[in-house]
Amino acid sequence: MEPDCSLPSRVDSPELEPAPAETEHHCQDRVSATDEIVIEDDLVGSGQIKLGITEILAQIHKKASSVLKSSLQCEEIGLEKRKRNGSASPPTSEHRDEGETDEDVSEVPEEIVCVDSEFNEFKNTMSSFKVNKVWALYDPLDGMPRLYCKIKKIAKSGSSFQVTCLDSKDEESVPVSCGRFEYGITETIRSQLVFSHEMKPNIYGRNISVIPRKGETWALFRDWKRSQLYKHKPPYRYDFVEILFSDKEQGVGVKFLGKVRGFTSVFNYAEQHVIAEMIGTEEMGRFSHRVPSFRLTGDEKNGVPANSFELDPAAVPSCMLGEEAVETETQSVEVGSRKDVPVVILD
């Protein structure tokens, strides 16, 4: 029986620091129900988003620019219903938009428990952000970090970010996280909680490309097939891999990872003999999103395999987290052993 991989809802509320610096961190934070997010578009002016979740989801992936708008709104309304140690409070009068009534802000969303990482901190502070860096943001389709933007300006107070959306050049009806991108509209985000982690794309002028890099950990769509994209719909199922190498001509080599029982988000190589696979350039759509991770030494706790990975819980479906997760350690082995893809067994 497949686990229920419905939308994961996780958030933490990091403390804001006064000014950006050179350090970089990961993030598991989401947008709270009370964060104000304003879209600024030269064509349509400025305004507060007030769409409902159903309308938002219907617009997803119509165009990457509008996808990002939808993402911010979905995060504000639906993803974070929460907080970890109590429910989010409605905004006070000083945080309300002009003309907003008690009826607009009084409803307190239900609380949803966030799963914490066990050994490492996946959290952004203001020192994490720098101008001209590209960041991944959470996609409202299933809460995974596969939308991209480039930071243009950061307010000195840290209260807002001016960002330019990255639009995929590939006209696909499914989520796209790898390939060619171009600059889209510029928006103002008034929360750091929409950001997951920094990306390192290849940028040549106005041409941007995202390709998984050696040593990174990524999620693959388990059921993705180019010939049957019309069947590729949420809830998605995922497999997790470590990137062995990437080549723009040949594709990307990966090792499959399986979940280690007894831990929240620890993943190790799928078998004693590592299963590897070459994902060709025509199959890059299989990559769903990068998953921030830390390599573990094995000294963290009894039972932790040396050289395993702790994955950011905010980038892993909630059905695969925790000691009681239904997913088995062999789930990646089965996928890595499919007959329709090249498989190499490494000693």
mmCIF file of C-alpha atoms in Angstrom:
data_model
loop_
_atom_site.group_PDB
_atom_site.id
_atom_site.type_symbol
_atom_site.label_atom_id
_atom_site.label_comp_id
_atom_site.label_asym_id
_atom_site.label_seq_id
_atom_site.Cartn_x
_atom_site.Cartn_y
_atom_site.Cartn_z
ATOM 1 C CA MET A 1 0.000 0.000 0.000
ATOM 2 C CA GLU A 2 1.469 3.351 -1.086
ATOM 3 C CA PRO A 3 1.859 6.001 1.623
ATOM 4 C CA ASP A 4 -0.180 9.157 1.395
ATOM 5 C CA CYS A 5 2.167 11.788 -0.055
ATOM 6 C CA SER A 6 -0.175 14.750 0.192
ATOM 7 C CA LEU A 7 1.128 18.282 0.618
ATOM 8 C CA PRO A 8 3.755 18.486 3.369
ATOM 9 C CA SER A 9 3.394 21.506 5.609
ATOM 10 C CA ARG A 10 6.442 22.474 7.554
ATOM 11 C CA VAL A 11 7.833 25.780 8.783
ATOM 12 C CA ASP A 12 10.060 27.352 11.320
ATOM 13 C CA SER A 13 10.341 31.020 12.212
ATOM 14 C CA PRO A 14 13.998 32.079 11.999
ATOM 15 C CA GLU A 15 15.153 35.204 13.770
ATOM 16 C CA LEU A 16 15.984 38.048 11.438
ATOM 17 C CA GLU A 17 19.529 39.385 11.540
ATOM 18 C CA PRO A 18 20.382 42.977 10.624
ATOM 19 C CA ALA A 19 22.493 42.679 7.471
ATOM 20 C CA PRO A 20 23.448 40.117 4.816
ATOM 21 C CA ALA A 21 26.953 38.623 4.967
ATOM 22 C CA GLU A 22 29.058 36.059 3.083
ATOM 23 C CA THR A 23 27.921 32.828 4.735
ATOM 24 C CA GLU A 24 25.452 30.395 3.146
ATOM 25 C CA HIS A 25 23.013 28.054 4.858
ATOM 26 C CA HIS A 26 20.184 25.703 4.005
ATOM 27 C CA CYS A 27 16.547 26.188 4.885
ATOM 28 C CA GLN A 28 13.483 24.228 5.866
ATOM 29 C CA ASP A 29 11.357 27.301 6.441
ATOM 30 C CA ARG A 30 8.013 28.088 4.885
ATOM 31 C CA VAL A 31 5.772 31.132 4.667
ATOM 32 C CA SER A 32 3.538 31.846 7.624
ATOM 33 C CA ALA A 33 -0.112 32.724 7.380
ATOM 34 C CA THR A 34 0.644 36.222 8.621
ATOM 35 C CA ASP A 35 3.573 37.154 6.348
ATOM 36 C CA GLU A 36 2.750 39.908 3.875
ATOM 37 C CA ILE A 37 3.740 39.216 0.279
ATOM 38 C CA VAL A 38 3.270 41.887 -2.378
ATOM 39 C CA ILE A 39 3.684 41.333 -6.108
ATOM 40 C CA GLU A 40 5.082 44.265 -8.067
ATOM 41 C CA ASP A 41 4.720 43.999 -11.831
ATOM 42 C CA ASP A 42 5.269 46.899 -14.233
ATOM 43 C CA LEU A 43 2.337 45.670 -16.301
ATOM 44 C CA VAL A 44 -0.201 45.284 -13.541
ATOM 45 C CA GLY A 45 1.011 47.541 -10.740
ATOM 46 C CA SER A 46 1.254 46.594 -7.079
ATOM 47 C CA GLY A 47 -1.334 44.739 -5.101
ATOM 48 C CA GLN A 48 -1.974 42.209 -2.377
ATOM 49 C CA ILE A 49 -2.709 38.693 -3.608
ATOM 50 C CA LYS A 50 -6.145 37.504 -2.565
ATOM 51 C CA LEU A 51 -6.750 34.358 -4.609
ATOM 52 C CA GLY A 52 -7.934 31.138 -3.041
ATOM 53 C CA ILE A 53 -5.883 27.955 -2.992
ATOM 54 C CA THR A 54 -8.051 26.224 -5.607
ATOM 55 C CA GLU A 55 -7.633 29.101 -8.056
ATOM 56 C CA ILE A 56 -3.902 29.179 -7.382
ATOM 57 C CA LEU A 57 -3.336 25.516 -8.034
ATOM 58 C CA ALA A 58 -5.257 25.811 -11.296
ATOM 59 C CA GLN A 59 -2.738 28.402 -12.500
ATOM 60 C CA ILE A 60 0.369 26.419 -11.612
ATOM 61 C CA HIS A 61 2.918 25.979 -14.395
ATOM 62 C CA LYS A 62 0.880 28.000 -16.884
ATOM 63 C CA LYS A 63 3.858 30.291 -16.979
ATOM 64 C CA ALA A 64 6.802 30.259 -14.596
ATOM 65 C CA SER A 65 6.284 33.893 -13.632
ATOM 66 C CA SER A 66 2.704 33.256 -12.604
ATOM 67 C CA VAL A 67 3.824 30.020 -10.962
ATOM 68 C CA LEU A 68 5.990 31.985 -8.570
ATOM 69 C CA LYS A 69 3.127 34.334 -7.747
ATOM 70 C CA SER A 70 0.970 31.317 -7.033
ATOM 71 C CA SER A 71 3.706 29.812 -4.915
ATOM 72 C CA LEU A 72 3.949 32.844 -2.689
ATOM 73 C CA GLN A 73 0.186 32.987 -2.272
ATOM 74 C CA CYS A 74 -0.169 29.287 -1.597
ATOM 75 C CA GLU A 75 2.543 29.469 1.019
ATOM 76 C CA GLU A 76 0.786 32.424 2.668
ATOM 77 C CA ILE A 77 -2.702 30.886 2.734
ATOM 78 C CA GLY A 78 -2.277 27.143 2.929
ATOM 79 C CA LEU A 79 1.159 25.736 3.604
ATOM 80 C CA GLU A 80 1.666 27.339 6.939
ATOM 81 C CA LYS A 81 -1.130 26.816 9.235
ATOM 82 C CA ARG A 82 1.132 26.307 12.105
ATOM 83 C CA LYS A 83 3.667 27.335 14.255
ATOM 84 C CA ARG A 84 5.905 24.692 15.736
ATOM 85 C CA ASN A 85 5.130 25.644 19.331
ATOM 86 C CA GLY A 86 1.703 27.135 18.810
ATOM 87 C CA SER A 87 -0.710 28.437 16.206
ATOM 88 C CA ALA A 88 0.036 31.473 14.103
ATOM 89 C CA SER A 89 -1.650 34.633 15.292
ATOM 90 C CA PRO A 90 -3.619 36.947 13.007
ATOM 91 C CA PRO A 91 -1.892 40.176 12.050
ATOM 92 C CA THR A 92 -2.276 43.167 14.307
ATOM 93 C CA SER A 93 -3.633 46.417 12.902
ATOM 94 C CA GLU A 94 -0.153 47.743 12.185
ATOM 95 C CA HIS A 95 0.478 44.812 9.836
ATOM 96 C CA ARG A 96 -2.799 44.991 7.938
ATOM 97 C CA ASP A 97 -3.294 46.370 4.489
ATOM 98 C CA GLU A 98 -5.392 49.485 4.120
ATOM 99 C CA GLY A 99 -9.043 48.505 3.976
ATOM 100 C CA GLU A 100 -8.467 45.055 5.480
ATOM 101 C CA THR A 101 -11.081 44.085 8.049
ATOM 102 C CA ASP A 102 -11.159 41.812 11.087
ATOM 103 C CA GLU A 103 -13.024 39.289 8.954
ATOM 104 C CA ASP A 104 -10.098 39.192 6.504
ATOM 105 C CA VAL A 105 -7.479 38.351 9.141
ATOM 106 C CA SER A 106 -9.194 36.859 12.167
ATOM 107 C CA GLU A 107 -9.214 33.213 11.116
ATOM 108 C CA VAL A 108 -6.325 31.277 12.655
ATOM 109 C CA PRO A 109 -5.285 28.319 10.475
ATOM 110 C CA GLU A 110 -5.007 24.892 12.026
ATOM 111 C CA GLU A 111 -1.679 23.852 13.480
ATOM 112 C CA ILE A 112 0.405 21.283 11.629
ATOM 113 C CA VAL A 113 3.429 19.698 13.292
ATOM 114 C CA CYS A 114 6.791 20.242 11.602
ATOM 115 C CA VAL A 115 9.328 17.426 11.491
ATOM 116 C CA ASP A 116 12.760 18.527 12.730
ATOM 117 C CA SER A 117 16.088 17.301 11.445
ATOM 118 C CA GLU A 118 18.084 15.301 13.993
ATOM 119 C CA PHE A 119 21.734 16.183 13.476
ATOM 120 C CA ASN A 120 22.103 19.341 11.363
ATOM 121 C CA GLU A 121 20.457 22.742 11.081
ATOM 122 C CA PHE A 122 18.656 23.539 7.823
ATOM 123 C CA LYS A 123 17.763 27.140 8.511
ATOM 124 C CA ASN A 124 18.363 30.499 6.854
ATOM 125 C CA THR A 125 19.225 33.679 8.705
ATOM 126 C CA MET A 126 19.567 37.086 7.078
ATOM 127 C CA SER A 127 23.293 36.426 6.673
ATOM 128 C CA SER A 128 22.372 33.614 4.271
ATOM 129 C CA PHE A 129 21.135 36.018 1.588
ATOM 130 C CA LYS A 130 23.226 38.005 -0.881
ATOM 131 C CA VAL A 131 22.368 40.085 -3.931
ATOM 132 C CA ASN A 132 22.713 38.341 -7.330
ATOM 133 C CA LYS A 133 22.398 34.866 -5.830
ATOM 134 C CA VAL A 134 19.836 32.394 -7.204
ATOM 135 C CA TRP A 135 17.561 30.667 -4.698
ATOM 136 C CA ALA A 136 15.040 27.838 -4.807
ATOM 137 C CA LEU A 137 11.524 28.503 -3.514
ATOM 138 C CA TYR A 138 8.785 26.090 -2.479
ATOM 139 C CA ASP A 139 6.331 25.001 -5.179
ATOM 140 C CA PRO A 140 2.690 24.956 -3.979
ATOM 141 C CA LEU A 141 2.028 21.941 -6.175
ATOM 142 C CA ASP A 142 3.429 19.679 -3.466
ATOM 143 C CA GLY A 143 5.587 21.912 -1.289
ATOM 144 C CA MET A 144 8.920 20.878 -2.807
ATOM 145 C CA PRO A 145 11.603 23.525 -3.617
ATOM 146 C CA ARG A 146 11.717 23.605 -7.429
ATOM 147 C CA LEU A 147 10.942 27.266 -8.300
ATOM 148 C CA TYR A 148 13.831 29.685 -8.830
ATOM 149 C CA CYS A 149 14.494 33.407 -8.446
ATOM 150 C CA LYS A 150 17.488 35.744 -8.432
ATOM 151 C CA ILE A 151 17.834 38.250 -5.590
ATOM 152 C CA LYS A 152 18.133 41.807 -6.922
ATOM 153 C CA LYS A 153 17.887 43.886 -3.733
ATOM 154 C CA ILE A 154 17.663 43.269 0.007
ATOM 155 C CA ALA A 155 16.161 45.867 2.328
ATOM 156 C CA LYS A 156 18.596 47.029 5.021
ATOM 157 C CA SER A 157 16.045 46.044 7.617
ATOM 158 C CA GLY A 158 15.825 42.575 6.093
ATOM 159 C CA SER A 159 12.068 43.000 5.767
ATOM 160 C CA SER A 160 11.839 42.525 1.999
ATOM 161 C CA PHE A 161 13.601 41.120 -1.048
ATOM 162 C CA GLN A 162 13.327 42.256 -4.652
ATOM 163 C CA VAL A 163 13.700 39.167 -6.839
ATOM 164 C CA THR A 164 13.526 38.287 -10.519
ATOM 165 C CA CYS A 165 11.745 35.053 -11.382
ATOM 166 C CA LEU A 166 13.475 32.465 -13.553
ATOM 167 C CA ASP A 167 11.156 31.124 -16.251
ATOM 168 C CA SER A 168 11.775 27.743 -17.847
ATOM 169 C CA LYS A 169 12.370 27.860 -21.599
ATOM 170 C CA ASP A 170 11.037 24.333 -21.908
ATOM 171 C CA GLU A 171 7.322 24.279 -22.616
ATOM 172 C CA GLU A 172 6.274 21.384 -20.425
ATOM 173 C CA SER A 173 2.969 20.602 -18.744
ATOM 174 C CA VAL A 174 4.861 19.191 -15.754
ATOM 175 C CA PRO A 175 7.217 20.739 -13.175
ATOM 176 C CA VAL A 176 10.628 21.646 -14.608
ATOM 177 C CA SER A 177 13.677 22.128 -12.362
ATOM 178 C CA CYS A 178 16.552 21.424 -14.785
ATOM 179 C CA GLY A 179 17.425 22.845 -18.163
ATOM 180 C CA ARG A 180 17.373 26.332 -19.632
ATOM 181 C CA PHE A 181 15.847 29.334 -17.887
ATOM 182 C CA GLU A 182 15.423 33.017 -18.641
ATOM 183 C CA TYR A 183 14.683 36.081 -16.531
ATOM 184 C CA GLY A 184 11.007 36.825 -15.948
ATOM 185 C CA ILE A 185 9.196 39.492 -13.990
ATOM 186 C CA THR A 186 10.567 41.252 -10.906
ATOM 187 C CA GLU A 187 8.662 40.946 -7.639
ATOM 188 C CA THR A 188 8.980 42.020 -4.017
ATOM 189 C CA ILE A 189 8.832 39.314 -1.351
ATOM 190 C CA ARG A 190 8.211 40.409 2.231
ATOM 191 C CA SER A 191 9.275 37.183 3.919
ATOM 192 C CA GLN A 192 12.418 35.068 3.954
ATOM 193 C CA LEU A 193 10.384 31.944 4.664
ATOM 194 C CA VAL A 194 9.610 31.280 0.996
ATOM 195 C CA PHE A 195 13.299 30.547 0.370
ATOM 196 C CA SER A 196 14.636 27.009 0.646
ATOM 197 C CA HIS A 197 18.284 27.018 -0.416
ATOM 198 C CA GLU A 198 20.775 28.721 -2.703
ATOM 199 C CA MET A 199 21.296 27.288 -6.188
ATOM 200 C CA LYS A 200 24.436 27.534 -8.314
ATOM 201 C CA PRO A 201 23.267 27.657 -11.939
ATOM 202 C CA ASN A 202 25.450 28.354 -14.947
ATOM 203 C CA ILE A 203 24.832 31.973 -15.995
ATOM 204 C CA TYR A 204 26.080 33.459 -19.268
ATOM 205 C CA GLY A 205 24.584 36.905 -19.754
ATOM 206 C CA ARG A 206 20.835 36.371 -19.864
ATOM 207 C CA ASN A 207 21.150 32.626 -20.427
ATOM 208 C CA ILE A 208 20.759 30.452 -17.336
ATOM 209 C CA SER A 209 20.990 26.685 -17.047
ATOM 210 C CA VAL A 210 20.443 24.418 -14.048
ATOM 211 C CA ILE A 211 22.152 21.018 -14.043
ATOM 212 C CA PRO A 212 22.639 18.790 -10.977
ATOM 213 C CA ARG A 213 26.209 19.045 -9.680
ATOM 214 C CA LYS A 214 28.541 16.347 -8.416
ATOM 215 C CA GLY A 215 28.035 15.661 -4.712
ATOM 216 C CA GLU A 216 24.534 17.145 -4.528
ATOM 217 C CA THR A 217 21.477 15.144 -3.518
ATOM 218 C CA TRP A 218 18.343 15.342 -5.674
ATOM 219 C CA ALA A 219 14.851 13.905 -5.819
ATOM 220 C CA LEU A 220 13.725 12.052 -8.954
ATOM 221 C CA PHE A 221 10.124 11.674 -10.070
ATOM 222 C CA ARG A 222 9.620 7.920 -9.737
ATOM 223 C CA ASP A 223 6.927 7.538 -12.419
ATOM 224 C CA TRP A 224 8.183 10.106 -14.955
ATOM 225 C CA LYS A 225 8.094 9.026 -18.620
ATOM 226 C CA ARG A 226 8.511 11.453 -21.499
ATOM 227 C CA SER A 227 6.056 9.471 -23.613
ATOM 228 C CA GLN A 228 3.377 9.709 -20.909
ATOM 229 C CA LEU A 229 3.696 13.196 -19.441
ATOM 230 C CA TYR A 230 -0.096 13.505 -19.396
ATOM 231 C CA LYS A 231 -0.106 10.862 -16.658
ATOM 232 C CA HIS A 232 2.458 12.709 -14.554
ATOM 233 C CA LYS A 233 0.270 14.292 -11.888
ATOM 234 C CA PRO A 234 0.408 14.755 -8.109
ATOM 235 C CA PRO A 235 0.647 13.227 -5.628
ATOM 236 C CA TYR A 236 4.151 12.510 -6.886
ATOM 237 C CA ARG A 237 6.352 9.666 -5.712
ATOM 238 C CA TYR A 238 10.079 10.222 -5.368
ATOM 239 C CA ASP A 239 13.417 8.467 -5.289
ATOM 240 C CA PHE A 240 16.524 10.135 -3.913
ATOM 241 C CA VAL A 241 19.985 10.089 -5.458
ATOM 242 C CA GLU A 242 23.500 11.401 -5.026
ATOM 243 C CA ILE A 243 24.976 13.036 -8.134
ATOM 244 C CA LEU A 244 28.137 11.230 -9.317
ATOM 245 C CA PHE A 245 28.899 13.490 -12.266
ATOM 246 C CA SER A 246 27.164 15.649 -14.843
ATOM 247 C CA ASP A 247 27.986 16.152 -18.500
ATOM 248 C CA LYS A 248 26.041 18.407 -20.854
ATOM 249 C CA GLU A 249 26.428 15.892 -23.688
ATOM 250 C CA GLN A 250 25.912 12.563 -21.898
ATOM 251 C CA GLY A 251 23.675 13.466 -18.973
ATOM 252 C CA VAL A 252 23.943 12.859 -15.229
ATOM 253 C CA GLY A 253 25.253 9.821 -13.338
ATOM 254 C CA VAL A 254 23.505 9.073 -10.041
ATOM 255 C CA LYS A 255 23.604 6.649 -7.084
ATOM 256 C CA PHE A 256 20.276 5.696 -5.569
ATOM 257 C CA LEU A 257 19.654 6.248 -1.869
ATOM 258 C CA GLY A 258 17.321 4.394 0.470
ATOM 259 C CA LYS A 259 15.930 5.552 3.817
ATOM 260 C CA VAL A 260 17.635 4.262 6.958
ATOM 261 C CA ARG A 261 15.081 2.927 9.414
ATOM 262 C CA GLY A 262 14.903 4.518 12.836
ATOM 263 C CA PHE A 263 15.837 8.055 11.777
ATOM 264 C CA THR A 264 13.889 11.070 10.570
ATOM 265 C CA SER A 265 15.605 11.777 7.258
ATOM 266 C CA VAL A 266 18.816 9.742 7.079
ATOM 267 C CA PHE A 267 19.442 8.111 3.685
ATOM 268 C CA ASN A 268 22.218 5.740 2.653
ATOM 269 C CA TYR A 269 23.272 3.975 -0.540
ATOM 270 C CA ALA A 270 20.581 1.547 -1.578
ATOM 271 C CA GLU A 271 22.645 -1.654 -1.211
ATOM 272 C CA GLN A 272 26.067 -2.900 -0.180
ATOM 273 C CA HIS A 273 26.900 -2.652 -3.890
ATOM 274 C CA VAL A 274 26.032 0.849 -5.007
ATOM 275 C CA ILE A 275 23.411 1.038 -7.728
ATOM 276 C CA ALA A 276 24.239 3.659 -10.338
ATOM 277 C CA GLU A 277 22.368 4.911 -13.361
ATOM 278 C CA MET A 278 22.984 7.291 -16.225
ATOM 279 C CA ILE A 279 20.141 9.736 -16.795
ATOM 280 C CA GLY A 280 20.404 10.983 -20.370
ATOM 281 C CA THR A 281 19.868 14.561 -21.463
ATOM 282 C CA GLU A 282 16.462 13.618 -22.893
ATOM 283 C CA GLU A 283 15.393 12.431 -19.423
ATOM 284 C CA MET A 284 16.362 15.492 -17.382
ATOM 285 C CA GLY A 285 12.680 16.019 -16.622
ATOM 286 C CA ARG A 286 12.996 13.148 -14.136
ATOM 287 C CA PHE A 287 14.765 15.528 -11.736
ATOM 288 C CA SER A 288 12.192 17.083 -9.427
ATOM 289 C CA HIS A 289 14.278 19.226 -7.079
ATOM 290 C CA ARG A 290 17.556 19.512 -5.267
ATOM 291 C CA VAL A 291 17.448 18.318 -1.645
ATOM 292 C CA PRO A 292 19.806 20.134 0.764
ATOM 293 C CA SER A 293 21.806 17.592 2.745
ATOM 294 C CA PHE A 294 24.746 16.972 5.048
ATOM 295 C CA ARG A 295 27.140 14.032 4.854
ATOM 296 C CA LEU A 296 27.195 12.071 8.134
ATOM 297 C CA THR A 297 30.273 10.505 9.724
ATOM 298 C CA GLY A 298 28.529 7.719 11.630
ATOM 299 C CA ASP A 299 29.543 9.197 14.988
ATOM 300 C CA GLU A 300 26.318 11.169 15.382
ATOM 301 C CA LYS A 301 24.399 8.276 16.955
ATOM 302 C CA ASN A 302 24.400 4.499 17.146
ATOM 303 C CA GLY A 303 23.020 3.058 13.932
ATOM 304 C CA VAL A 304 23.933 6.009 11.698
ATOM 305 C CA PRO A 305 25.862 4.640 8.682
ATOM 306 C CA ALA A 306 29.158 6.358 7.885
ATOM 307 C CA ASN A 307 28.973 8.457 4.693
ATOM 308 C CA SER A 308 25.181 8.467 4.731
ATOM 309 C CA PHE A 309 23.193 11.680 4.228
ATOM 310 C CA GLU A 310 20.810 13.655 6.378
ATOM 311 C CA LEU A 311 18.320 15.228 3.957
ATOM 312 C CA ASP A 312 16.475 18.466 4.676
ATOM 313 C CA PRO A 313 13.040 17.345 5.946
ATOM 314 C CA ALA A 314 11.437 20.345 4.236
ATOM 315 C CA ALA A 315 12.476 18.943 0.841
ATOM 316 C CA VAL A 316 11.234 15.395 1.522
ATOM 317 C CA PRO A 317 7.535 14.385 1.407
ATOM 318 C CA SER A 318 6.141 14.033 4.914
ATOM 319 C CA CYS A 319 5.100 10.419 4.241
ATOM 320 C CA MET A 320 8.791 9.486 4.033
ATOM 321 C CA LEU A 321 9.882 11.158 7.268
ATOM 322 C CA GLY A 322 10.230 9.837 10.788
ATOM 323 C CA GLU A 323 10.987 6.507 12.368
ATOM 324 C CA GLU A 324 7.617 5.063 11.368
ATOM 325 C CA ALA A 325 7.805 6.060 7.693
ATOM 326 C CA VAL A 326 6.210 3.475 5.412
ATOM 327 C CA GLU A 327 8.905 3.772 2.728
ATOM 328 C CA THR A 328 11.409 0.912 2.854
ATOM 329 C CA GLU A 329 15.150 0.932 2.455
ATOM 330 C CA THR A 330 14.835 -0.992 -0.820
ATOM 331 C CA GLN A 331 12.542 1.402 -2.643
ATOM 332 C CA SER A 332 15.408 2.927 -4.628
ATOM 333 C CA VAL A 333 16.846 -0.506 -5.412
ATOM 334 C CA GLU A 334 13.680 -1.477 -7.234
ATOM 335 C CA VAL A 335 13.693 1.696 -9.292
ATOM 336 C CA GLY A 336 17.412 1.524 -9.992
ATOM 337 C CA SER A 337 17.023 -2.027 -11.292
ATOM 338 C CA ARG A 338 14.408 -1.314 -13.942
ATOM 339 C CA LYS A 339 15.100 -3.038 -17.256
ATOM 340 C CA ASP A 340 14.319 0.009 -19.381
ATOM 341 C CA VAL A 341 17.259 2.076 -18.099
ATOM 342 C CA PRO A 342 21.015 1.419 -18.113
ATOM 343 C CA VAL A 343 22.246 0.180 -14.732
ATOM 344 C CA VAL A 344 25.830 -0.226 -13.567
ATOM 345 C CA ILE A 345 26.850 -2.117 -10.425
ATOM 346 C CA LEU A 346 29.912 -0.550 -8.810
ATOM 347 C CA ASP A 347 32.276 -2.513 -6.563
#
